[in-house]
XYZ file of C-alpha atoms in Angstrom:
770
model
C 0.000 0.000 0.000
C 2.906 2.366 0.817
C 4.410 1.758 -2.622
C 1.258 3.083 -4.390
C 1.717 6.386 -6.038
C -0.810 9.198 -5.385
C -2.245 9.057 -8.915
C -2.956 5.285 -8.457
C -5.244 5.733 -5.482
C -8.213 7.033 -7.452
C -7.843 4.150 -9.895
C -8.349 1.723 -7.011
C -10.846 3.610 -4.799
C -13.302 4.657 -7.485
C -13.887 1.103 -8.788
C -14.018 -0.197 -5.194
C -16.611 2.382 -4.190
C -18.603 1.658 -7.343
C -18.541 -2.090 -6.674
C -19.551 -1.528 -3.065
C -22.393 0.738 -4.144
C -23.568 -1.821 -6.692
C -23.416 -4.578 -4.079
C -25.798 -2.731 -1.754
C -29.436 -3.611 -2.729
C -31.619 -0.746 -3.918
C -34.465 0.469 -1.677
C -37.353 -1.958 -1.447
C -39.772 0.883 -2.198
C -38.609 2.552 -5.404
C -41.763 4.566 -6.036
C -44.205 6.499 -3.899
C -47.116 4.434 -2.636
C -49.595 7.089 -3.702
C -51.854 4.643 -5.524
C -55.518 4.659 -6.323
C -57.724 2.659 -3.971
C -59.580 -0.076 -5.814
C -62.460 -2.164 -4.467
C -62.785 -5.651 -5.900
C -65.590 -8.206 -5.886
C -65.050 -11.734 -4.630
C -64.037 -12.881 -8.140
C -61.608 -9.964 -8.608
C -63.917 -7.821 -10.762
C -63.638 -4.075 -10.210
C -66.478 -2.580 -8.161
C -65.110 0.944 -7.644
C -61.891 2.950 -7.993
C -60.663 6.185 -6.400
C -58.175 8.758 -7.733
C -54.916 8.989 -5.815
C -53.799 12.139 -3.992
C -52.355 13.552 -7.215
C -55.704 13.066 -8.972
C -54.285 10.230 -11.065
C -55.643 6.837 -11.978
C -52.847 4.582 -10.778
C -53.851 1.099 -9.726
C -51.632 -0.457 -7.052
C -49.162 -3.108 -8.237
C -49.871 -6.770 -7.764
C -47.843 -9.927 -8.189
C -49.709 -11.158 -11.262
C -47.394 -12.089 -14.140
C -47.551 -9.847 -17.209
C -49.543 -11.323 -20.096
C -47.266 -12.793 -22.766
C -48.651 -10.603 -25.594
C -47.991 -7.395 -23.687
C -44.554 -8.546 -22.473
C -43.476 -9.455 -26.011
C -44.769 -6.170 -27.447
C -43.084 -4.041 -24.790
C -39.705 -5.785 -25.028
C -39.774 -5.697 -28.836
C -40.516 -1.979 -28.822
C -38.510 -0.741 -25.857
C -35.608 -3.112 -25.222
C -34.947 -6.027 -27.580
C -31.857 -7.117 -25.623
C -33.717 -6.950 -22.318
C -32.795 -10.496 -21.328
C -29.109 -10.142 -22.263
C -27.694 -6.807 -21.048
C -26.769 -5.829 -17.469
C -29.119 -2.855 -17.303
C -27.284 -0.762 -19.895
C -27.099 -1.711 -23.587
C -23.664 -0.450 -24.640
C -24.226 -1.447 -28.282
C -27.382 0.621 -28.386
C -25.549 3.558 -26.791
C -22.841 3.511 -29.457
C -25.432 3.169 -32.222
C -27.494 6.050 -30.867
C -24.394 8.239 -30.446
C -23.326 7.619 -34.052
C -26.816 8.424 -35.404
C -27.105 11.568 -33.319
C -23.670 12.803 -34.489
C -24.541 12.134 -38.096
C -27.841 13.998 -37.837
C -26.502 16.791 -35.660
C -29.362 16.338 -33.203
C -30.860 13.703 -30.951
C -32.794 11.338 -33.190
C -32.714 8.121 -31.129
C -32.105 6.998 -27.584
C -30.608 3.949 -25.998
C -32.579 3.689 -22.779
C -33.246 0.198 -21.528
C -36.244 -0.811 -19.425
C -34.154 -0.637 -16.208
C -32.938 2.833 -17.222
C -36.517 3.970 -17.814
C -37.415 2.687 -14.348
C -34.561 4.800 -12.958
C -35.793 7.845 -14.885
C -39.446 7.432 -13.839
C -38.338 7.048 -10.229
C -36.699 10.508 -10.027
C -38.103 12.249 -13.118
C -35.160 14.659 -13.409
C -34.190 16.784 -16.465
C -32.767 14.782 -19.362
C -29.052 15.585 -19.600
C -25.823 13.594 -19.804
C -25.181 13.677 -16.044
C -28.633 12.356 -15.231
C -28.243 9.762 -17.992
C -25.107 8.531 -16.276
C -26.919 8.320 -12.950
C -29.780 6.417 -14.557
C -27.342 3.989 -16.182
C -25.596 3.234 -12.915
C -28.867 2.745 -11.070
C -30.140 0.538 -13.908
C -27.136 -1.735 -13.477
C -27.829 -1.881 -9.754
C -31.469 -2.794 -10.378
C -30.497 -5.527 -12.816
C -28.070 -7.060 -10.346
C -30.704 -7.329 -7.599
C -33.954 -8.008 -9.481
C -35.154 -10.671 -11.888
C -36.102 -9.648 -15.440
C -39.760 -10.473 -14.837
C -39.764 -8.248 -11.729
C -38.166 -5.406 -13.675
C -40.704 -5.704 -16.480
C -43.569 -5.685 -14.010
C -42.042 -2.740 -12.148
C -41.795 -0.776 -15.376
C -45.332 -1.526 -16.555
C -46.859 -0.766 -13.160
C -45.414 2.775 -13.165
C -45.274 3.707 -16.851
C -47.239 6.823 -17.947
C -49.983 6.205 -20.500
C -51.312 9.676 -21.155
C -53.433 12.125 -19.222
C -53.636 11.044 -15.592
C -53.354 7.317 -16.350
C -50.419 5.480 -14.763
C -49.712 1.742 -14.981
C -50.612 -0.891 -17.545
C -53.517 -2.379 -15.561
C -55.111 1.043 -15.263
C -54.534 1.761 -18.950
C -56.063 -1.534 -20.087
C -59.297 -0.762 -18.251
C -59.277 2.939 -19.149
C -58.639 2.522 -22.885
C -60.073 -0.917 -23.673
C -62.477 -1.600 -20.771
C -60.942 -5.008 -20.107
C -58.296 -6.568 -17.827
C -54.699 -6.530 -19.045
C -54.609 -10.315 -19.449
C -57.389 -10.180 -22.078
C -55.740 -7.788 -24.555
C -55.483 -8.505 -28.274
C -52.164 -8.088 -30.129
C -53.291 -4.675 -31.413
C -54.227 -3.532 -27.920
C -50.984 -4.867 -26.451
C -49.010 -3.005 -29.128
C -50.910 0.193 -28.310
C -49.978 -0.055 -24.625
C -46.375 -0.854 -25.586
C -45.865 2.364 -27.575
C -47.796 4.774 -25.340
C -45.226 5.211 -22.510
C -42.714 6.341 -25.144
C -45.067 9.157 -26.204
C -48.049 9.317 -23.834
C -49.271 12.555 -25.386
C -50.409 10.623 -28.456
C -53.664 9.645 -26.769
C -54.325 12.946 -25.079
C -56.169 14.832 -26.391
C -57.972 11.788 -27.699
C -59.147 13.351 -30.941
C -55.751 12.993 -32.690
C -55.122 9.262 -33.086
C -53.358 9.030 -36.482
C -49.862 9.292 -34.985
C -50.710 6.666 -32.384
C -52.107 4.330 -35.013
C -49.010 4.733 -37.175
C -46.711 4.027 -34.247
C -48.751 0.983 -33.223
C -48.790 -0.421 -36.769
C -45.013 -0.076 -37.032
C -44.676 -2.206 -33.919
C -47.122 -4.779 -35.281
C -45.071 -5.116 -38.480
C -41.929 -5.506 -36.387
C -43.595 -8.234 -34.299
C -44.452 -10.006 -37.551
C -40.914 -9.664 -38.858
C -39.529 -11.109 -35.625
C -41.878 -14.101 -35.919
C -43.998 -13.294 -32.875
C -47.279 -13.081 -34.827
C -48.479 -14.662 -38.059
C -49.572 -12.872 -41.226
C -53.304 -13.353 -40.558
C -52.914 -12.066 -37.001
C -51.050 -9.025 -38.357
C -53.747 -8.195 -40.893
C -56.536 -8.520 -38.334
C -54.612 -6.450 -35.793
C -54.032 -3.643 -38.317
C -57.811 -3.382 -38.807
C -58.498 -2.718 -35.147
C -59.089 0.951 -34.223
C -56.977 2.709 -31.652
C -58.740 4.006 -28.540
C -60.236 7.463 -28.904
C -61.847 7.887 -25.513
C -61.436 7.019 -21.855
C -63.755 4.404 -20.417
C -65.318 5.330 -17.127
C -64.390 2.959 -14.336
C -67.133 0.801 -12.868
C -69.077 2.196 -9.906
C -71.161 -0.832 -9.032
C -70.998 -0.374 -5.240
C -69.953 3.221 -4.457
C -71.464 3.342 -0.960
C -69.649 0.162 0.006
C -66.413 1.533 -1.481
C -66.561 4.765 0.522
C -67.383 2.809 3.659
C -64.397 0.496 3.263
C -62.047 3.343 2.326
C -63.036 5.137 5.501
C -62.578 1.991 7.612
C -59.248 1.013 6.000
C -57.672 4.268 4.743
C -54.189 2.783 4.226
C -55.258 -0.189 2.097
C -55.083 0.316 -1.677
C -56.577 -3.025 -2.744
C -59.786 -3.844 -0.920
C -60.996 -7.376 -1.551
C -64.661 -7.832 -0.646
C -67.163 -10.646 -0.240
C -69.458 -9.101 -2.872
C -70.677 -11.398 -5.648
C -70.218 -9.367 -8.817
C -73.189 -10.615 -10.846
C -75.512 -10.497 -7.834
C -74.476 -6.893 -7.160
C -75.261 -5.929 -10.757
C -78.690 -7.587 -10.584
C -79.515 -5.916 -7.268
C -78.483 -2.542 -8.726
C -80.850 -3.180 -11.621
C -83.727 -4.104 -9.299
C -83.085 -0.984 -7.184
C -83.185 1.280 -10.245
C -86.309 -0.426 -11.570
C -88.249 0.090 -8.341
C -86.903 3.633 -7.947
C -88.338 4.497 -11.349
C -91.606 2.809 -10.418
C -91.964 4.511 -7.020
C -90.868 8.012 -8.017
C -94.260 8.735 -9.558
C -95.692 8.232 -6.050
C -93.196 10.575 -4.408
C -90.919 7.812 -3.077
C -87.331 8.488 -4.148
C -84.982 6.276 -2.127
C -84.395 2.684 -1.188
C -81.550 0.504 0.052
C -81.008 -3.239 0.129
C -78.447 -5.811 1.211
C -78.009 -9.552 0.671
C -75.962 -11.483 3.220
C -74.834 -15.065 3.600
C -76.934 -16.269 6.527
C -74.355 -18.574 8.066
C -71.134 -16.601 7.632
C -72.348 -12.989 7.553
C -70.494 -12.304 4.285
C -72.232 -9.422 2.489
C -72.925 -10.467 -1.102
C -74.769 -7.394 -2.411
C -74.724 -3.832 -1.048
C -76.942 -1.109 -2.540
C -76.894 2.092 -0.474
C -79.191 3.938 -2.885
C -80.458 3.390 -6.446
C -78.253 6.162 -7.886
C -75.163 7.477 -6.110
C -75.115 10.516 -8.410
C -78.743 11.519 -7.798
C -77.861 14.702 -5.928
C -81.454 15.966 -6.018
C -82.610 13.111 -3.803
C -79.444 12.714 -1.678
C -78.272 9.622 -3.542
C -74.882 9.726 -1.804
C -76.490 8.891 1.544
C -75.698 5.294 2.463
C -79.081 3.774 3.260
C -77.415 0.643 4.634
C -75.884 2.442 7.602
C -78.360 5.338 7.957
C -80.472 4.990 11.165
C -84.213 4.883 10.511
C -87.310 4.159 12.587
C -87.610 0.407 13.064
C -91.366 0.095 12.607
C -92.349 -3.472 13.555
C -89.187 -5.332 12.586
C -88.024 -5.742 16.210
C -91.131 -7.706 17.214
C -89.832 -11.229 16.356
C -87.032 -10.863 18.888
C -89.407 -9.821 21.663
C -91.560 -12.878 20.945
C -88.509 -15.156 20.977
C -87.281 -13.726 24.289
C -90.771 -13.995 25.778
C -90.938 -17.678 24.852
C -87.633 -18.259 26.650
C -88.981 -16.307 29.611
C -92.020 -18.585 29.846
C -94.522 -15.820 29.093
C -95.965 -17.312 25.900
C -95.893 -20.118 23.385
C -96.683 -19.566 19.690
C -100.289 -20.561 20.456
C -100.713 -18.536 23.664
C -103.447 -15.964 24.015
C -102.377 -12.310 24.157
C -104.912 -9.592 24.771
C -105.684 -7.292 21.856
C -107.814 -4.505 23.246
C -107.523 -0.828 24.248
C -104.567 -0.464 26.592
C -103.174 2.492 28.519
C -99.708 2.889 30.037
C -99.287 6.236 31.808
C -100.701 8.232 28.920
C -99.386 5.956 26.149
C -102.165 4.173 24.294
C -100.984 1.971 21.403
C -103.261 1.215 18.480
C -103.270 -1.391 15.770
C -102.826 -0.213 12.205
C -106.374 -1.392 11.426
C -107.782 0.567 14.417
C -109.660 -2.622 15.368
C -109.470 -4.965 18.351
C -109.906 -8.711 18.439
C -110.112 -9.247 22.176
C -107.519 -12.024 22.266
C -105.209 -13.435 19.594
C -102.555 -16.119 19.655
C -98.946 -15.016 19.683
C -98.586 -16.483 16.197
C -101.488 -14.421 14.861
C -100.238 -11.293 16.621
C -96.781 -11.596 15.055
C -98.008 -12.575 11.589
C -100.510 -9.701 11.537
C -97.969 -7.390 13.228
C -100.498 -6.230 15.807
C -99.214 -3.374 17.938
C -101.205 -3.764 21.139
C -100.170 -7.378 21.875
C -96.535 -6.429 21.212
C -96.657 -3.495 23.661
C -98.398 -5.597 26.316
C -95.776 -8.310 25.818
C -92.907 -5.808 26.136
C -94.455 -4.496 29.334
C -94.608 -8.050 30.698
C -91.108 -8.998 29.560
C -89.499 -5.741 30.648
C -88.324 -2.701 28.702
C -84.793 -2.668 30.128
C -84.066 -6.397 29.494
C -85.240 -6.020 25.899
C -83.165 -2.856 25.420
C -80.145 -4.683 26.862
C -80.688 -7.568 24.447
C -80.682 -5.189 21.468
C -77.406 -3.678 22.618
C -75.841 -7.101 23.171
C -77.016 -8.296 19.760
C -75.198 -5.449 18.009
C -77.636 -2.523 17.737
C -75.440 0.571 18.127
C -77.889 3.214 16.898
C -79.913 3.411 20.124
C -78.296 6.536 21.550
C -80.784 7.226 24.352
C -81.425 5.374 27.635
C -84.136 2.718 27.705
C -86.557 4.885 29.689
C -86.382 7.620 27.070
C -87.627 5.174 24.442
C -90.258 3.596 26.652
C -92.724 0.990 25.421
C -92.989 2.636 21.941
C -89.535 1.121 21.296
C -91.237 -2.025 19.977
C -93.394 0.002 17.542
C -90.614 1.955 15.865
C -89.650 4.393 18.594
C -85.989 3.388 18.208
C -83.469 3.891 15.422
C -81.940 0.945 13.546
C -80.201 0.404 10.219
C -80.124 -2.315 7.585
C -76.615 -3.486 8.479
C -77.414 -4.278 12.099
C -80.936 -5.585 11.485
C -79.461 -8.072 9.029
C -77.221 -9.279 11.864
C -80.208 -9.724 14.172
C -82.229 -11.783 11.703
C -79.154 -13.871 10.927
C -78.920 -14.512 14.667
C -82.395 -16.060 14.650
C -81.404 -18.233 11.695
C -78.160 -19.321 13.400
C -79.871 -20.884 16.428
C -79.846 -17.703 18.498
C -76.110 -17.027 18.096
C -75.445 -13.456 16.972
C -72.326 -12.647 14.924
C -71.411 -9.499 12.959
C -71.609 -9.119 9.182
C -68.400 -8.570 7.243
C -67.442 -7.009 3.911
C -63.891 -8.298 3.517
C -62.668 -11.897 3.915
C -60.320 -11.018 6.784
C -63.126 -9.469 8.846
C -65.108 -12.660 9.453
C -65.664 -13.311 13.138
C -66.123 -16.801 14.530
C -67.093 -15.544 17.988
C -70.807 -15.188 18.608
C -73.163 -14.517 21.513
C -75.921 -16.979 22.445
C -78.736 -14.567 23.337
C -81.807 -16.620 22.370
C -82.265 -20.364 22.745
C -82.117 -22.537 19.587
C -85.642 -23.791 20.255
C -87.145 -20.332 20.621
C -85.333 -19.175 17.476
C -86.795 -22.069 15.499
C -90.337 -21.425 16.774
C -90.212 -17.729 15.816
C -88.849 -18.546 12.349
C -91.720 -20.993 11.968
C -94.136 -18.213 12.938
C -92.579 -15.791 10.421
C -92.861 -18.454 7.732
C -96.638 -18.021 7.933
C -96.490 -14.519 6.445
C -97.992 -14.203 2.985
C -96.420 -12.544 -0.005
C -97.711 -9.091 -0.961
C -100.068 -8.223 -3.770
C -101.114 -10.708 -6.401
C -98.798 -13.385 -4.987
C -100.825 -13.744 -1.786
C -101.446 -17.407 -2.555
C -97.824 -17.999 -3.428
C -97.640 -21.195 -1.350
C -99.837 -22.991 -3.893
C -97.151 -22.847 -6.568
C -94.479 -25.511 -6.897
C -91.750 -22.876 -7.211
C -92.505 -21.429 -3.769
C -89.428 -21.166 -1.541
C -89.640 -21.410 2.258
C -88.792 -18.017 3.686
C -89.195 -16.369 7.088
C -89.803 -12.660 6.723
C -91.139 -9.626 8.544
C -92.291 -6.232 7.381
C -92.517 -2.921 9.182
C -93.931 0.543 8.519
C -92.881 3.430 10.741
C -95.159 6.078 12.213
C -96.169 8.624 9.608
C -95.332 6.217 6.751
C -91.734 7.419 6.609
C -90.013 4.029 6.471
C -91.002 0.734 4.887
C -89.055 -2.393 5.859
C -88.924 -6.002 4.704
C -86.348 -8.453 6.061
C -86.317 -12.153 5.315
C -84.085 -15.121 5.990
C -83.562 -18.732 4.986
C -80.571 -21.035 5.588
C -78.710 -19.487 2.621
C -79.544 -15.799 2.427
C -80.648 -12.880 4.547
C -82.293 -10.133 2.487
C -82.888 -6.669 3.964
C -84.821 -3.896 2.195
C -85.705 -0.346 3.225
C -87.843 2.056 1.155
C -88.562 5.711 1.878
C -87.138 9.199 1.480
C -83.773 10.172 2.917
C -85.162 13.587 3.859
C -87.637 11.909 6.239
C -90.710 12.910 4.261
C -93.687 10.635 4.924
C -95.791 9.124 2.169
C -99.129 7.306 2.494
C -98.100 4.995 -0.340
C -95.282 3.549 1.776
C -95.949 0.134 3.237
C -93.609 -2.570 4.422
C -95.543 -5.366 2.725
C -96.196 -3.732 -0.641
C -93.282 -1.307 -1.041
C -90.375 -3.208 0.502
C -91.836 -6.725 0.396
C -92.172 -6.697 -3.386
C -88.461 -5.890 -3.750
C -87.496 -8.570 -1.240
C -89.246 -11.336 -3.156
C -87.915 -10.177 -6.509
C -84.421 -10.562 -5.072
C -85.295 -13.942 -3.559
C -86.517 -15.311 -6.887
C -83.288 -14.170 -8.524
C -80.996 -15.932 -6.051
C -79.736 -19.454 -6.757
C -81.671 -22.151 -4.978
C -80.197 -24.883 -2.812
C -81.842 -28.273 -2.975
C -80.273 -29.409 0.300
C -80.860 -26.410 2.599
C -84.321 -25.135 1.843
C -85.487 -24.747 5.448
C -84.127 -24.867 8.964
C -83.702 -28.252 10.608
C -85.525 -28.860 13.876
C -83.242 -30.543 16.423
C -85.097 -32.676 18.986
C -82.387 -32.002 21.549
C -83.435 -28.329 21.619
C -86.978 -29.085 22.831
C -88.927 -30.573 25.692
C -92.583 -31.531 25.765
C -95.169 -29.606 27.737
C -98.919 -30.083 28.191
C -100.685 -26.856 27.268
C -104.275 -25.720 27.192
C -105.703 -26.162 23.733
C -107.670 -22.925 24.031
C -105.235 -20.469 25.623
C -101.892 -22.002 24.642
C -100.686 -21.619 28.238
C -99.585 -24.334 30.653
C -102.493 -26.656 31.263
C -103.981 -26.854 34.750
C -106.510 -29.220 36.269
C -109.220 -26.827 35.110
C -108.343 -27.102 31.398
C -110.711 -29.575 29.705
C -108.690 -30.015 26.485
C -104.924 -30.193 26.376
C -102.241 -30.994 23.842
C -98.536 -31.778 23.969
C -96.287 -29.105 22.483
C -92.537 -28.958 21.886
C -91.126 -26.005 23.816
C -87.514 -24.820 24.042
C -85.287 -26.717 26.415
C -84.271 -24.467 29.269
C -87.145 -22.000 28.960
C -88.548 -20.751 32.244
C -91.772 -22.345 33.546
C -94.651 -21.410 31.293
C -97.388 -19.212 32.736
C -100.388 -21.243 33.814
C -103.702 -20.932 32.004
C -106.077 -18.545 33.781
C -108.909 -18.746 31.263
C -110.174 -22.001 32.761
C -110.960 -21.762 36.455
C -112.435 -24.128 39.028
C -115.537 -22.417 40.419
C -117.712 -23.401 43.388
C -121.337 -23.533 42.262
C -124.593 -24.234 43.960
C -126.078 -27.689 43.572
C -128.354 -26.495 40.766
C -125.554 -24.516 39.091
C -127.539 -21.294 39.275
C -125.175 -19.390 41.616
C -121.576 -19.173 42.640
C -121.086 -19.848 46.302
C -118.433 -19.813 48.998
C -117.853 -21.566 52.300
C -120.204 -19.076 53.969
C -123.197 -20.061 51.886
C -122.704 -23.419 50.256
C -124.340 -25.169 53.189
C -127.510 -23.407 52.077
C -127.176 -23.717 48.289
C -125.417 -27.021 48.022
C -121.951 -27.311 46.570
C -120.248 -28.572 43.429
C -116.947 -27.798 41.679
C -116.941 -27.112 37.982
C -114.380 -25.934 35.435
C -115.597 -22.791 33.687
C -114.203 -20.712 30.824
C -113.737 -17.264 32.348
C -112.971 -14.439 29.944
C -111.998 -11.155 31.574
C -114.693 -8.515 31.040
C -112.620 -6.527 28.530
C -111.916 -9.623 26.429
C -115.519 -10.781 26.624
C -116.696 -7.362 25.456
C -114.783 -7.532 22.162
C -115.463 -11.198 21.571
C -119.186 -10.519 21.884
C -118.822 -7.531 19.556
C -117.408 -9.906 16.956
C -120.382 -12.209 17.323
C -118.870 -14.835 19.586
C -121.156 -16.262 22.242
C -119.696 -15.789 25.712
C -121.562 -17.512 28.502
C -122.038 -15.267 31.500
C -120.754 -16.436 34.851
C -123.416 -17.286 37.421
C -123.749 -14.509 40.014
C -122.797 -15.084 43.627
C -125.561 -16.258 45.881
C -127.309 -12.930 46.644
C -128.218 -13.785 50.249
C -124.611 -14.596 51.179
C -123.718 -12.194 54.009
C -119.963 -12.424 53.358
C -120.096 -11.159 49.755
C -120.589 -7.438 49.153
C -119.685 -6.795 45.549
C -121.221 -3.314 45.464
C -118.655 -2.047 47.953
C -115.625 -3.611 46.240
C -115.138 -0.915 43.591
C -116.111 2.773 43.398
C -115.706 5.739 41.055
C -113.994 8.528 42.991
C -114.077 11.209 40.307
C -116.328 12.525 38.792
C -119.098 12.465 41.380
C -122.630 11.273 40.688
C -124.680 13.682 38.544
C -121.567 15.802 38.078
C -121.470 18.632 35.549
C -118.162 19.017 33.711
C -116.904 21.885 31.595
C -114.717 20.255 28.923
C -111.604 22.283 28.055
C -110.414 22.682 24.469
C -106.931 22.623 22.990
C -105.475 25.424 20.832
C -106.819 23.692 17.729
C -110.307 23.509 19.193
C -110.165 19.781 19.936
C -111.897 18.608 23.114
C -109.445 17.484 25.782
C -109.784 14.390 27.936
C -110.734 14.255 31.615
C -108.770 12.043 33.999
C -111.225 9.894 35.957
C -110.253 8.003 39.115
C -111.556 4.878 40.826
C -110.839 2.938 44.003
C -110.824 -0.824 44.583
C -110.715 -2.737 47.815
C -108.338 -5.299 46.258
C -105.198 -3.396 45.284
C -104.095 -6.092 42.833
C -107.474 -6.277 41.097
C -107.974 -5.131 37.496
C -110.677 -2.549 36.772
C -112.402 -2.303 33.368
C -113.790 1.032 32.172
C -116.806 1.655 29.936
C -118.340 4.869 28.571
C -121.917 4.478 27.365
C -121.305 0.721 27.113
C -118.238 1.288 24.927
C -115.117 -0.321 26.346
C -112.283 2.118 27.079
C -109.563 -0.016 28.624
C -108.357 -1.456 31.910
C -106.224 -0.242 34.805
C -104.372 -1.976 37.603
C -102.950 -0.650 40.838
C -103.673 3.076 40.641
C -106.916 3.315 38.689
C -106.856 6.395 36.418
C -108.362 6.643 32.967
C -108.311 9.512 30.443
C -111.858 9.862 29.106
C -113.166 12.110 26.336
C -116.812 12.826 27.188
C -119.338 13.826 24.570
C -121.545 16.877 24.984
C -124.573 16.084 27.115
C -125.208 13.138 29.416
C -122.638 10.341 29.667
C -122.685 7.072 31.604
C -119.332 5.973 33.055
C -119.156 2.413 34.344
C -116.390 0.342 35.907
C -116.240 -3.404 36.536
C -113.578 -5.304 38.453
C -112.531 -8.882 37.807
C -114.822 -10.194 40.532
C -117.860 -8.664 38.851
C -118.272 -5.689 41.205
C -119.499 -2.555 39.412
C -120.048 1.153 39.938
C -121.731 3.693 37.649
C -121.803 7.486 37.308
C -123.938 9.765 35.155
C -122.006 12.858 34.059
C -123.267 15.898 32.194
C -120.616 17.498 30.002
C -120.683 20.897 28.347
C -118.046 22.558 26.188
C -116.131 25.460 27.621
C -115.767 28.513 25.372
């Protein structure tokens, strides 16, 4: 080393430094990761694409090998010695230098594909110093990367005119097809464009592009890559003269995923491409049909029942309908639930032992501290079975059942099952929660109905394959879930398909509809072992419309989607597992647990583990006189004689409506009148108003007559009191007996009856106050 002369040091150090620099691998990330975000269907089809931060269409790279046509065309045009040089083609450099000297100007270049990668990476001015830098970096790239990787790296970042970057983007933008489906003419077009991307922009001037493409096609023929016939057919193909708009088949889903995963550029989804297209078509068809009625929006979703994979996602019929807020995502937008929460209350009540599907529930005027629910028909049936109440979506039985089950336990269940849109405490919602007083959305309601179908285990939906959750919550018993699905199966299709079950093509389906107060929201949600379909129809601005109905508006869409879905021959309906049930003797009339007083009983399968079923109280053992003319007690049966007999005892309020519907109700025999221990007349009394009272009825601001709160007392604090005005039934009270009554002008007769038969009556004269 000491013998080296000073001028020899550079000769040793410079090559050593160069070799050391070449030995160090280049950065793993050569280009900025500012790529477009693309959303793909399950089969890889494009659903939606976003511009990158630089407002460019630049699809993110993938590991897919370049199609052979495109690879051959690019190498033939750009770098014929691509597989033989070390990143720099010295022969080409000498040839280009000689031609440029002869012409006195730059007429040809000698850039290789690795050198073009180096240039695109930095994009510096084109001069000899930068050329040298590019050459050195090209050699470094070639030493550390395979040729196929270099070709893919080049094509993924090559400019193709306008704001189009990358060959995959260009193939879709110019030819509306994936890059692996290009013809020879199309591959040649993409091969020449990075060399002069301005040829396709503006798109009107295409002669230069066509000439350049045809030259490459002739060269491919000369090199033996394509045959004569292929050449002639390729020359006849036109060059692209416009940009194809990227698909926007699921824009609401795309924006949702981009917000949830902002750093992911390729978003693979569980969406089935063809199903999404068909659902989009159905949504547009019904939008066009409903718009003439003033209904402008709808949303729908199809989910795999077992896994929760979302297979179709339509947030609105037209994302670009700015007039009707088409960019609102109807899948996640909270809306009034209407009646679609009722099946879960019935399932929970079965587990609680309150009802069976055949149990009687009262359907008559009911008051809860000023809240008086009404059925949509404004009619009362007296009593209905739980099955009939759910199938007909009766409001009063549902409210009475929620009051019996408990508002807070039901609210807690909804939270546990995944409902996140209930932003107020349970007491703020009150009993109207079951009638649409709460806010829900399609996404979470789909999860709830899937929970019923999955034996009471509730799991979340998912949009991407890596989001699937295997952890679920068992919130309803498998037996109760099956019974409620069986009840929902009894619903009939809307419109002309009411008798759909008579056709061989009918498909078993459990479904429920709902219409919110003021006809602002129409719901239809259905489930079978394969699919869960959720539909909402309405206006995003909250405008009500009398034409909105869950059965006709949303139900029609639901069944159109169902008929379109592929049918499974093996899983048409849910399997009933004997292990999930136990047998119970129930009263054939009331559907409650049979007692010794019930004359007719049947054996029913009820969920294993449900709490003891409420005993039947419609059949009661009564003590009658020997001739059956009177009821008697231990104080008088020595006089009248004594026998026990099972009687059907309808409460007075139920009996009133059953008689109104023409049903014969046998009156109970009165108590023996000479019994000193029984004083029915003193058991119940109207406290306010007084007898022969005169009332001045106040009016509201709109002139409507206001109600008067009447009060009654009962010697038995747990007894139920039934109220009548001029023989018209008003409702019942228990505990503190208060009833809001709207009197008519003139004389009125107010009557109360308790469950023992004790009565009290008042005559009230009412006059309107000015």
